PDB file of C-alpha atoms in Angstrom:
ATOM      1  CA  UNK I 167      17.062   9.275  14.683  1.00 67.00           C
ATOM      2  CA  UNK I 168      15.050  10.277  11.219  1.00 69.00           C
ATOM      3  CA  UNK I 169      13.219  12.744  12.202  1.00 90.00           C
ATOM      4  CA  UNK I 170       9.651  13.794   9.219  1.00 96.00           C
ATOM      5  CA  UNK I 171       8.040  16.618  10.961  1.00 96.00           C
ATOM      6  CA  UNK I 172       4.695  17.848   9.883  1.00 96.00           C
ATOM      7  CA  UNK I 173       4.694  21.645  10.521  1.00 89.00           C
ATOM      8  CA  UNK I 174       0.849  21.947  10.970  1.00 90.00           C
ATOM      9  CA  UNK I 175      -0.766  18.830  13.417  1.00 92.00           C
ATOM     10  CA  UNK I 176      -4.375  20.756  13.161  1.00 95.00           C
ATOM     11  CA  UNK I 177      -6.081  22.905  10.701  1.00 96.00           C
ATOM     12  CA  UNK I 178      -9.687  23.606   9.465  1.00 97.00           C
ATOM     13  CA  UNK I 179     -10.815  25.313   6.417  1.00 97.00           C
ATOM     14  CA  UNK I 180     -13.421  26.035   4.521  1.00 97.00           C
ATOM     15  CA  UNK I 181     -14.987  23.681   1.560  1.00 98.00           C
ATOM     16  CA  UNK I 182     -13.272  25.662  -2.066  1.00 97.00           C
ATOM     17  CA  UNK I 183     -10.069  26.846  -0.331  1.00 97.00           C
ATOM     18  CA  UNK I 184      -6.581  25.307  -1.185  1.00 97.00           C
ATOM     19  CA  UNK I 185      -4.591  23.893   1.392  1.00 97.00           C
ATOM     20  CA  UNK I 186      -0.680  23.006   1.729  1.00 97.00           C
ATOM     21  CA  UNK I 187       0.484  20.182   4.278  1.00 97.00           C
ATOM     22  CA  UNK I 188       4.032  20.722   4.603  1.00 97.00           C
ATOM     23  CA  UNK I 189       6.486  18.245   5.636  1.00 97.00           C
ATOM     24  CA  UNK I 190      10.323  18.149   6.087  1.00 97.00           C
ATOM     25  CA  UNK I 191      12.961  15.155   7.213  1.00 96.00           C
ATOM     26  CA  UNK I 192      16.214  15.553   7.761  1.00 93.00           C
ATOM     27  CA  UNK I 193      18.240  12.680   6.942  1.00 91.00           C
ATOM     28  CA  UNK I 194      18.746  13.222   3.345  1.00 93.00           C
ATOM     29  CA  UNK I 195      16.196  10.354   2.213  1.00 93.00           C
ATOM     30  CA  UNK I 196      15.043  10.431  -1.312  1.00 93.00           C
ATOM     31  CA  UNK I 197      11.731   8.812  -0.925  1.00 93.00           C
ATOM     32  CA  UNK I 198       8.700  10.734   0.650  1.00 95.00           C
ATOM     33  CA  UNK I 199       5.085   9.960   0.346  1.00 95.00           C
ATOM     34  CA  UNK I 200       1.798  11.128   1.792  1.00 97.00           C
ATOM     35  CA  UNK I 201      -0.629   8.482   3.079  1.00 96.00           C
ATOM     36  CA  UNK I 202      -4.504   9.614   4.124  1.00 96.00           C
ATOM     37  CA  UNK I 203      -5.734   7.634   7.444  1.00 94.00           C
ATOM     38  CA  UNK I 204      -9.438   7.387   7.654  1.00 91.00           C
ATOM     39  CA  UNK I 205     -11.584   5.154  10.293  1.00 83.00           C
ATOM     40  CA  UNK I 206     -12.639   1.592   8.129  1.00 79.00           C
ATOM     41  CA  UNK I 207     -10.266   2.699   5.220  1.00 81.00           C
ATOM     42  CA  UNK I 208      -6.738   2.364   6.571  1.00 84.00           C
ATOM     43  CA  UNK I 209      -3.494   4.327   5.434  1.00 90.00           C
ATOM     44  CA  UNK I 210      -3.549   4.957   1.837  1.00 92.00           C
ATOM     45  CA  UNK I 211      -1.370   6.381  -0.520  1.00 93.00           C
ATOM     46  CA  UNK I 212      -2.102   9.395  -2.236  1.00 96.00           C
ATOM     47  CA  UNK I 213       1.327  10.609  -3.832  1.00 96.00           C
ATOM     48  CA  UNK I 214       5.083   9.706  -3.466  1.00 94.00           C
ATOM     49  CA  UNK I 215       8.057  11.346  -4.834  1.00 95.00           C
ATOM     50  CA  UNK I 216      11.631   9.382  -4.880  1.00 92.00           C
ATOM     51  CA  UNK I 217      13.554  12.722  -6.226  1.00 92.00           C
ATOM     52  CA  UNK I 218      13.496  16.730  -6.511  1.00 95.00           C
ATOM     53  CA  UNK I 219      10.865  17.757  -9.113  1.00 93.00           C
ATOM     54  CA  UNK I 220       9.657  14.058  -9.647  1.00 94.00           C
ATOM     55  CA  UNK I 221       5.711  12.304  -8.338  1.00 95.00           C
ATOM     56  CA  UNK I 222       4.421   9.359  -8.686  1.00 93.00           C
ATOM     57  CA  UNK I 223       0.510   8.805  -8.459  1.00 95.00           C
ATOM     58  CA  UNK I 224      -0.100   6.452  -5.632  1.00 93.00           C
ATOM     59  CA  UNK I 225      -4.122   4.940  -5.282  1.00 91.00           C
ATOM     60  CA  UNK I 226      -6.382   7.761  -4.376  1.00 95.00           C
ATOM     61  CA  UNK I 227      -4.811  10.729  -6.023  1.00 97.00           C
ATOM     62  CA  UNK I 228      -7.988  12.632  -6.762  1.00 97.00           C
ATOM     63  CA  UNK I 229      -8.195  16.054  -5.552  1.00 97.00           C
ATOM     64  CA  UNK I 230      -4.498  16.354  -4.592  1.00 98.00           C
ATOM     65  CA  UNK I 231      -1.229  17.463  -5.960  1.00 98.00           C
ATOM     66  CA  UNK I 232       2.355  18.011  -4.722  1.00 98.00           C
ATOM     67  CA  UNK I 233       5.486  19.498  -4.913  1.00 97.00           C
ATOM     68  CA  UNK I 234       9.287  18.529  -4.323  1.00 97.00           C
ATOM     69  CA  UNK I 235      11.078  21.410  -5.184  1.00 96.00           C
ATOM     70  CA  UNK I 236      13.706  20.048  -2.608  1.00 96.00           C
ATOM     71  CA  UNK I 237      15.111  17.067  -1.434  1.00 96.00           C
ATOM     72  CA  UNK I 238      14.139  17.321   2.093  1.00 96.00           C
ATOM     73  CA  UNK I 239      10.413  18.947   1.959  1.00 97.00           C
ATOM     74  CA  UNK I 240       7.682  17.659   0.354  1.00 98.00           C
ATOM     75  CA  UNK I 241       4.157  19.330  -0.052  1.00 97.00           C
ATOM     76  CA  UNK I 242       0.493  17.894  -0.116  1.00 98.00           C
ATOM     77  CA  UNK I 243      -2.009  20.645  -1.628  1.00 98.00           C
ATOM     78  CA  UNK I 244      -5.368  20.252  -2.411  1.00 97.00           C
ATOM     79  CA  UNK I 245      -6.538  23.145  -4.690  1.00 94.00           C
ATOM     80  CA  UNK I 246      -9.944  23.116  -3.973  1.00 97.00           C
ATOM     81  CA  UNK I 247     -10.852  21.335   0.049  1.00 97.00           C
ATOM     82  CA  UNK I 248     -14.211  19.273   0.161  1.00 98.00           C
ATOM     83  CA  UNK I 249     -15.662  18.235   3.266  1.00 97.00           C
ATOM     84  CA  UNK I 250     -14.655  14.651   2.253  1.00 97.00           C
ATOM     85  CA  UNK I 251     -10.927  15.099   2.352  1.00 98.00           C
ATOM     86  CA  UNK I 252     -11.090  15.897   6.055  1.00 97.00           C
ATOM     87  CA  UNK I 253      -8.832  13.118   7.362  1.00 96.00           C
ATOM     88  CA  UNK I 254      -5.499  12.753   9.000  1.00 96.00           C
ATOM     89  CA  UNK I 255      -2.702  12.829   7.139  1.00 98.00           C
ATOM     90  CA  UNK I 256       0.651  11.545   6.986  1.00 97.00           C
ATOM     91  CA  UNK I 257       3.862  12.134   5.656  1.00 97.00           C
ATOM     92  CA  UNK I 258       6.548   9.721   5.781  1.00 95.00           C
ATOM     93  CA  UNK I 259      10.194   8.810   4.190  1.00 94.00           C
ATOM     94  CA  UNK I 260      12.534   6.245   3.234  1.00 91.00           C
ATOM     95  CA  UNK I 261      16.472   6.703   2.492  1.00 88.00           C
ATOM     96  CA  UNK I 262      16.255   5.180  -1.375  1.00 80.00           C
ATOM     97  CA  UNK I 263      13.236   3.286  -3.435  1.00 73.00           C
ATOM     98  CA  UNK I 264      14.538   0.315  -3.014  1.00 73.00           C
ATOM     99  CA  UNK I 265      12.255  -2.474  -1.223  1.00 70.00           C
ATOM    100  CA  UNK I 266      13.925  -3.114   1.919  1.00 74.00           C
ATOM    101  CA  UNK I 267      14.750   0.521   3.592  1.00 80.00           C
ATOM    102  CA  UNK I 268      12.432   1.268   6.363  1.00 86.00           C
ATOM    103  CA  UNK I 269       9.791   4.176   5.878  1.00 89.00           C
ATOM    104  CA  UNK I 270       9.608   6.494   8.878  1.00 92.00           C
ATOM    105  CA  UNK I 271       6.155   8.317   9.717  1.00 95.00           C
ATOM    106  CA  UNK I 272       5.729  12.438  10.934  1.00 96.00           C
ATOM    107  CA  UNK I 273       3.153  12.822  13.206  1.00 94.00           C
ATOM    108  CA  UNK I 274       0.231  13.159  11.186  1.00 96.00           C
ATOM    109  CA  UNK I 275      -2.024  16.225  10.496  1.00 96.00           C
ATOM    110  CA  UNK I 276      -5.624  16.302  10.883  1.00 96.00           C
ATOM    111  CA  UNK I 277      -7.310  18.356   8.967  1.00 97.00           C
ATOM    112  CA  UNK I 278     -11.337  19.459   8.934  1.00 97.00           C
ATOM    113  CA  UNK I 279     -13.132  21.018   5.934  1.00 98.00           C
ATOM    114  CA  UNK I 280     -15.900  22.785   6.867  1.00 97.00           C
TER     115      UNK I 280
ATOM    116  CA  UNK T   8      -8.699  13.630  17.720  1.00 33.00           C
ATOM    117  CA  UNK T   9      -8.388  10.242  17.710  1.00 37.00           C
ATOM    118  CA  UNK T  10      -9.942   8.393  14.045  1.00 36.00           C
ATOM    119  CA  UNK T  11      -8.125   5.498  13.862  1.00 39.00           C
ATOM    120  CA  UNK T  12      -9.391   2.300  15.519  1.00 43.00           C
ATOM    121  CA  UNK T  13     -12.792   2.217  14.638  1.00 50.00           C
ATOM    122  CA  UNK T  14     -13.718  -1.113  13.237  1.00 63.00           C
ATOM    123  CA  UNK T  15     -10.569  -2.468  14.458  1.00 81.00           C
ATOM    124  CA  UNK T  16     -10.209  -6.013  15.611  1.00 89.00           C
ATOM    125  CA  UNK T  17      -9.237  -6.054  19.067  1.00 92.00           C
ATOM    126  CA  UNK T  18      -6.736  -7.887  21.512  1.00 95.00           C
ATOM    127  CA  UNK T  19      -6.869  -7.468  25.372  1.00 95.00           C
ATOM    128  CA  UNK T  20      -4.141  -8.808  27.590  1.00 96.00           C
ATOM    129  CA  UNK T  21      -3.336  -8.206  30.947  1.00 97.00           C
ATOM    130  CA  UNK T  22      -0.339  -6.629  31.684  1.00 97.00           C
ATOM    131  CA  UNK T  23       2.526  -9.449  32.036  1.00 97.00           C
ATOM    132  CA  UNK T  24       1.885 -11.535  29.304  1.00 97.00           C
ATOM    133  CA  UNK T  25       2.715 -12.446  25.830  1.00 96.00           C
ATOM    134  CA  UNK T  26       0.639 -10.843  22.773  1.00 96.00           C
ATOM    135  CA  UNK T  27       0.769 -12.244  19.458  1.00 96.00           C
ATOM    136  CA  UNK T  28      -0.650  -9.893  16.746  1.00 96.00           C
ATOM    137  CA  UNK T  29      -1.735 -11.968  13.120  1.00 94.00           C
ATOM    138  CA  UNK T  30      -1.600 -10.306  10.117  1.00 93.00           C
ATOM    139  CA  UNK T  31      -2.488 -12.111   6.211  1.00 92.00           C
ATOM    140  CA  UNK T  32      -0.856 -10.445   3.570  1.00 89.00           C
ATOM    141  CA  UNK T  33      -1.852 -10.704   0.255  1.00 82.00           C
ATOM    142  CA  UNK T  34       1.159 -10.425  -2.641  1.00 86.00           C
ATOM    143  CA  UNK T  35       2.709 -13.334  -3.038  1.00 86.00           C
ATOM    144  CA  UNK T  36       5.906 -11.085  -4.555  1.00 86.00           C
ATOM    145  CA  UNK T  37       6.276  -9.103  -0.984  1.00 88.00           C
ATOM    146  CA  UNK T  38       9.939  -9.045  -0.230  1.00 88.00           C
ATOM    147  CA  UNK T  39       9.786  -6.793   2.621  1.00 91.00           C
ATOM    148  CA  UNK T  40       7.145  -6.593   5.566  1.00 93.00           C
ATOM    149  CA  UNK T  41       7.032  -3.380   8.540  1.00 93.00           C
ATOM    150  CA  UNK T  42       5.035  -3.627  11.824  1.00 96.00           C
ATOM    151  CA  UNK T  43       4.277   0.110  13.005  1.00 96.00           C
ATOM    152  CA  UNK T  44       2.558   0.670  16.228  1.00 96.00           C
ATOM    153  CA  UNK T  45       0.542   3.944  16.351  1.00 95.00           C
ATOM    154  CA  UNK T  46      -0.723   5.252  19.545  1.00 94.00           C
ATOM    155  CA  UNK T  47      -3.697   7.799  19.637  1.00 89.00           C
ATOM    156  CA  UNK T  48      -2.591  11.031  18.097  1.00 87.00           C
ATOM    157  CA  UNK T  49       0.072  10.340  16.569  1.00 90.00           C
ATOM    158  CA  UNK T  50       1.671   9.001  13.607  1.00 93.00           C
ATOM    159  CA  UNK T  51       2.587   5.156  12.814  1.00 94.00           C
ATOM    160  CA  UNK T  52       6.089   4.589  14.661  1.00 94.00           C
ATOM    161  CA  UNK T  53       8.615   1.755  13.188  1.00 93.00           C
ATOM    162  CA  UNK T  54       8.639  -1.152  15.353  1.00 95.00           C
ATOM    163  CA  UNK T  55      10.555  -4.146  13.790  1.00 96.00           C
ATOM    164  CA  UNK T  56      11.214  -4.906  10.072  1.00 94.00           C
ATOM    165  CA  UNK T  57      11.355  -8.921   8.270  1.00 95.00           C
ATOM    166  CA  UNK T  58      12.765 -10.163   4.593  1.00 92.00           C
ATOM    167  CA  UNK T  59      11.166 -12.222   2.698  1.00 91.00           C
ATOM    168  CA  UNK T  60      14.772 -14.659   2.990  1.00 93.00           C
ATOM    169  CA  UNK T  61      14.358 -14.599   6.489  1.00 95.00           C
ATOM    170  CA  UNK T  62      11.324 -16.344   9.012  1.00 96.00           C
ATOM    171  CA  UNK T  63      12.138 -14.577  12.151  1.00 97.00           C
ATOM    172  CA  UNK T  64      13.389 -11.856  13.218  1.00 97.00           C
ATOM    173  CA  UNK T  65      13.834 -10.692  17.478  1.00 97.00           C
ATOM    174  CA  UNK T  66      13.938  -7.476  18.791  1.00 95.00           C
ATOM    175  CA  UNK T  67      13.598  -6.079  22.257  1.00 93.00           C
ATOM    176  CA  UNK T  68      11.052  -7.538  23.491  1.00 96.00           C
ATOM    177  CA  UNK T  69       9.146  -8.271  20.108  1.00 97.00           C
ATOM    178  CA  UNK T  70       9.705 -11.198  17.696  1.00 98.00           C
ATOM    179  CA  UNK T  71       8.149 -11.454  14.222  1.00 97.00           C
ATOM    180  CA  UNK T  72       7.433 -14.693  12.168  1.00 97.00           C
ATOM    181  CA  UNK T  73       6.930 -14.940   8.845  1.00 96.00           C
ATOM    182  CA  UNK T  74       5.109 -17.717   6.867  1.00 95.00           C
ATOM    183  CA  UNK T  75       5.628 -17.191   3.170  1.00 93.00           C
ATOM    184  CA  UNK T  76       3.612 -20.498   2.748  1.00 93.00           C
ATOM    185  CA  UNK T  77       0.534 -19.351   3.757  1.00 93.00           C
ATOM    186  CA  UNK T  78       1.331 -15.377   3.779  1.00 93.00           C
ATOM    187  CA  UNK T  79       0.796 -14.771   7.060  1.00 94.00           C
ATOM    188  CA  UNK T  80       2.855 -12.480   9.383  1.00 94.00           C
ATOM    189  CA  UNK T  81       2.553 -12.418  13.419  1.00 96.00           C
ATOM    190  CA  UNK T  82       4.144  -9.862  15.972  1.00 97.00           C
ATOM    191  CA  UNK T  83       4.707 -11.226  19.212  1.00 98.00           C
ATOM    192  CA  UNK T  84       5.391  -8.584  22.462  1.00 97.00           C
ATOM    193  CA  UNK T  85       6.970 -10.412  25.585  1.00 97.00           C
ATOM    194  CA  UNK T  86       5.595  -9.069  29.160  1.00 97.00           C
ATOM    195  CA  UNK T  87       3.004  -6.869  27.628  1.00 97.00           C
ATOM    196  CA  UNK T  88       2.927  -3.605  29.225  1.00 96.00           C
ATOM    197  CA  UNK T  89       0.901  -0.370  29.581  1.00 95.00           C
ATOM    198  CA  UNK T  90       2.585   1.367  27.075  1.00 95.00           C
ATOM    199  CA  UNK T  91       2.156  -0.883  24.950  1.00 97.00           C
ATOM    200  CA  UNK T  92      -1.342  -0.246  24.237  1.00 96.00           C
ATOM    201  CA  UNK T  93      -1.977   0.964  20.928  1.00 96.00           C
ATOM    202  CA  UNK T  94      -3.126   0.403  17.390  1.00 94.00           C
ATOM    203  CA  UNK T  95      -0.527  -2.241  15.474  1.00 96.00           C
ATOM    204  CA  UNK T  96      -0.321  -2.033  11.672  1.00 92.00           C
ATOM    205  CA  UNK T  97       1.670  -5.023   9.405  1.00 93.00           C
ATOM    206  CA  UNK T  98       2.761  -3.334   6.024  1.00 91.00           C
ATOM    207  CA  UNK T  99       4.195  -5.012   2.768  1.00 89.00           C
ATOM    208  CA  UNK T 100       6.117  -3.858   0.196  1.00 84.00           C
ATOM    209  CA  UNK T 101       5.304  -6.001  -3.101  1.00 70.00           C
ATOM    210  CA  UNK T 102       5.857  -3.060  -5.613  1.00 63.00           C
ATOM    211  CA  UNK T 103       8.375  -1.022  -6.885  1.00 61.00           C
ATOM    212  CA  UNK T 104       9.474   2.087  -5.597  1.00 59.00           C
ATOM    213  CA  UNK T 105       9.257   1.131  -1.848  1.00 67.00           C
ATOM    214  CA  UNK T 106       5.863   1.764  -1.640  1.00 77.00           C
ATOM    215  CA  UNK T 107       4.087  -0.224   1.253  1.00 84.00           C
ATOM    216  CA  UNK T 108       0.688  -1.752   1.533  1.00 85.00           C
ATOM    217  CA  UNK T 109      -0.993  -1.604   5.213  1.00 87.00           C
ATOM    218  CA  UNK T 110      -3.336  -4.396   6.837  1.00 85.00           C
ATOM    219  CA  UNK T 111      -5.902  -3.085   8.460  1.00 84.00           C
ATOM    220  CA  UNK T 112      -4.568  -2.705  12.353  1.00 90.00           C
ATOM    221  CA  UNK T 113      -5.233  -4.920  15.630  1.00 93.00           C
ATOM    222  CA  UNK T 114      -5.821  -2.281  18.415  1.00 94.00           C
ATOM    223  CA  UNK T 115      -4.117  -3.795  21.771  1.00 96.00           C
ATOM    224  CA  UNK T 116      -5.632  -3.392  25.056  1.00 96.00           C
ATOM    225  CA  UNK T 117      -3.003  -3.766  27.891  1.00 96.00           C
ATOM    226  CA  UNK T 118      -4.932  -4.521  31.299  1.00 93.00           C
ATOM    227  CA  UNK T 119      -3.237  -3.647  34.581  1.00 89.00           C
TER     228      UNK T 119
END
């Protein structure tokens, strides 16, 4: 089974720090992407990566940046938290970028900015 | 921690029956189409996947249709149970790179 794991389900910081949401999946997919899930708003994308060292914008990239410095890990970080990026959010992967391979969800990680 | 569901569109069955979940998408150009169901708490969890050269697809115990006609996707779960209550999400995947689009979710209500 593909198995994206989300090391940190639940954090809170403060409004100016910067955050990393790390994420790992172990079946060698190139594709990874994190998604934001907010109440009204759905799942949208914020940043996807289909190989090491290379990102792709996705719709709300504002406030956020990653890193793929290897295949299998992929990292959210938002340099400067503001109360409105407290959300749940996901990680997920896919095996290439080709339309057709299923994309496989971690369990999510909610964070608060206080 | 639960935040998703508010706003949602909701479907109660009793336990037993069938539940069809409706879904419109909106690119005409969507070649591939994902129902995830995502239960309180956690993340969105693959369920069944369609084509776009294909109308209908059966899994255990869930069937999906697809109407390229009139864009519309439905998800269909034989002898509804318990567990089965959650939050269902239809995705497509009209642009390059794999990237998926998500309707906004049918929350399912299983009655005992």
């Amino acid at each position: 089974d593909v198995k994206v794991t989300q090391s940190s389900r639940y954090l809170v910081k403060r409004t100016g720090e910067k955050v990393f949401l790390e994420c790992v999946q172990d079946m060698d997919h190139e594709n990874m992407f994190w998604y934001r899930q907010d109440p009204g708003l759905g799942l949208r994308l914020i940043y996807f990566s289909y190989d090491v060292k290379m990102k792709e914008k996705g719709d709300i990239p504002e406030g956020y940046s990653v890193s793929r410095e290897k295949k299998e890990r992929f990292s959210l970080i938002l340099e400067s938290a503001s109360t409105n990026q407290t959300s749940m959010y996901l990680c997920a992967s896919s095996l290439t970028r080709r339309s057709g391979n299923t994309i496989y969800f971690g369990e999510g990680s909610w964070l608060t900015v206080v | 921690g639960e935040n998703v569901g508010l706003h949602l569109p909701t479907l109660s069955v009793q336990e037993g029956d069938n539940s069809i979940i409706n879904c419109a998408y909106s690119n005409s150009a969507s070649d591939y189409f994902i129902w995830y169901k995502q239960e309180s708490g956690k993340g969105p969890q693959f369920i069944i996947d369609i084509r776009s050269n294909m109308d209908k697809r059966q899994g255990q115990r869930v069937t999906v249709l697809l109407n390229k006609t009139v864009k519309h996707l439905s998800l269909q779960i034989a002898a509804t149970q318990p567990g089965d209550s959650a939050v269902y999400f239809c995705a497509e995947n009209g642009a390059a790179g794999n990237k998926l689009t998500f309707g906004g979710g049918t929350r399912v209500l299983v009655k005992p």
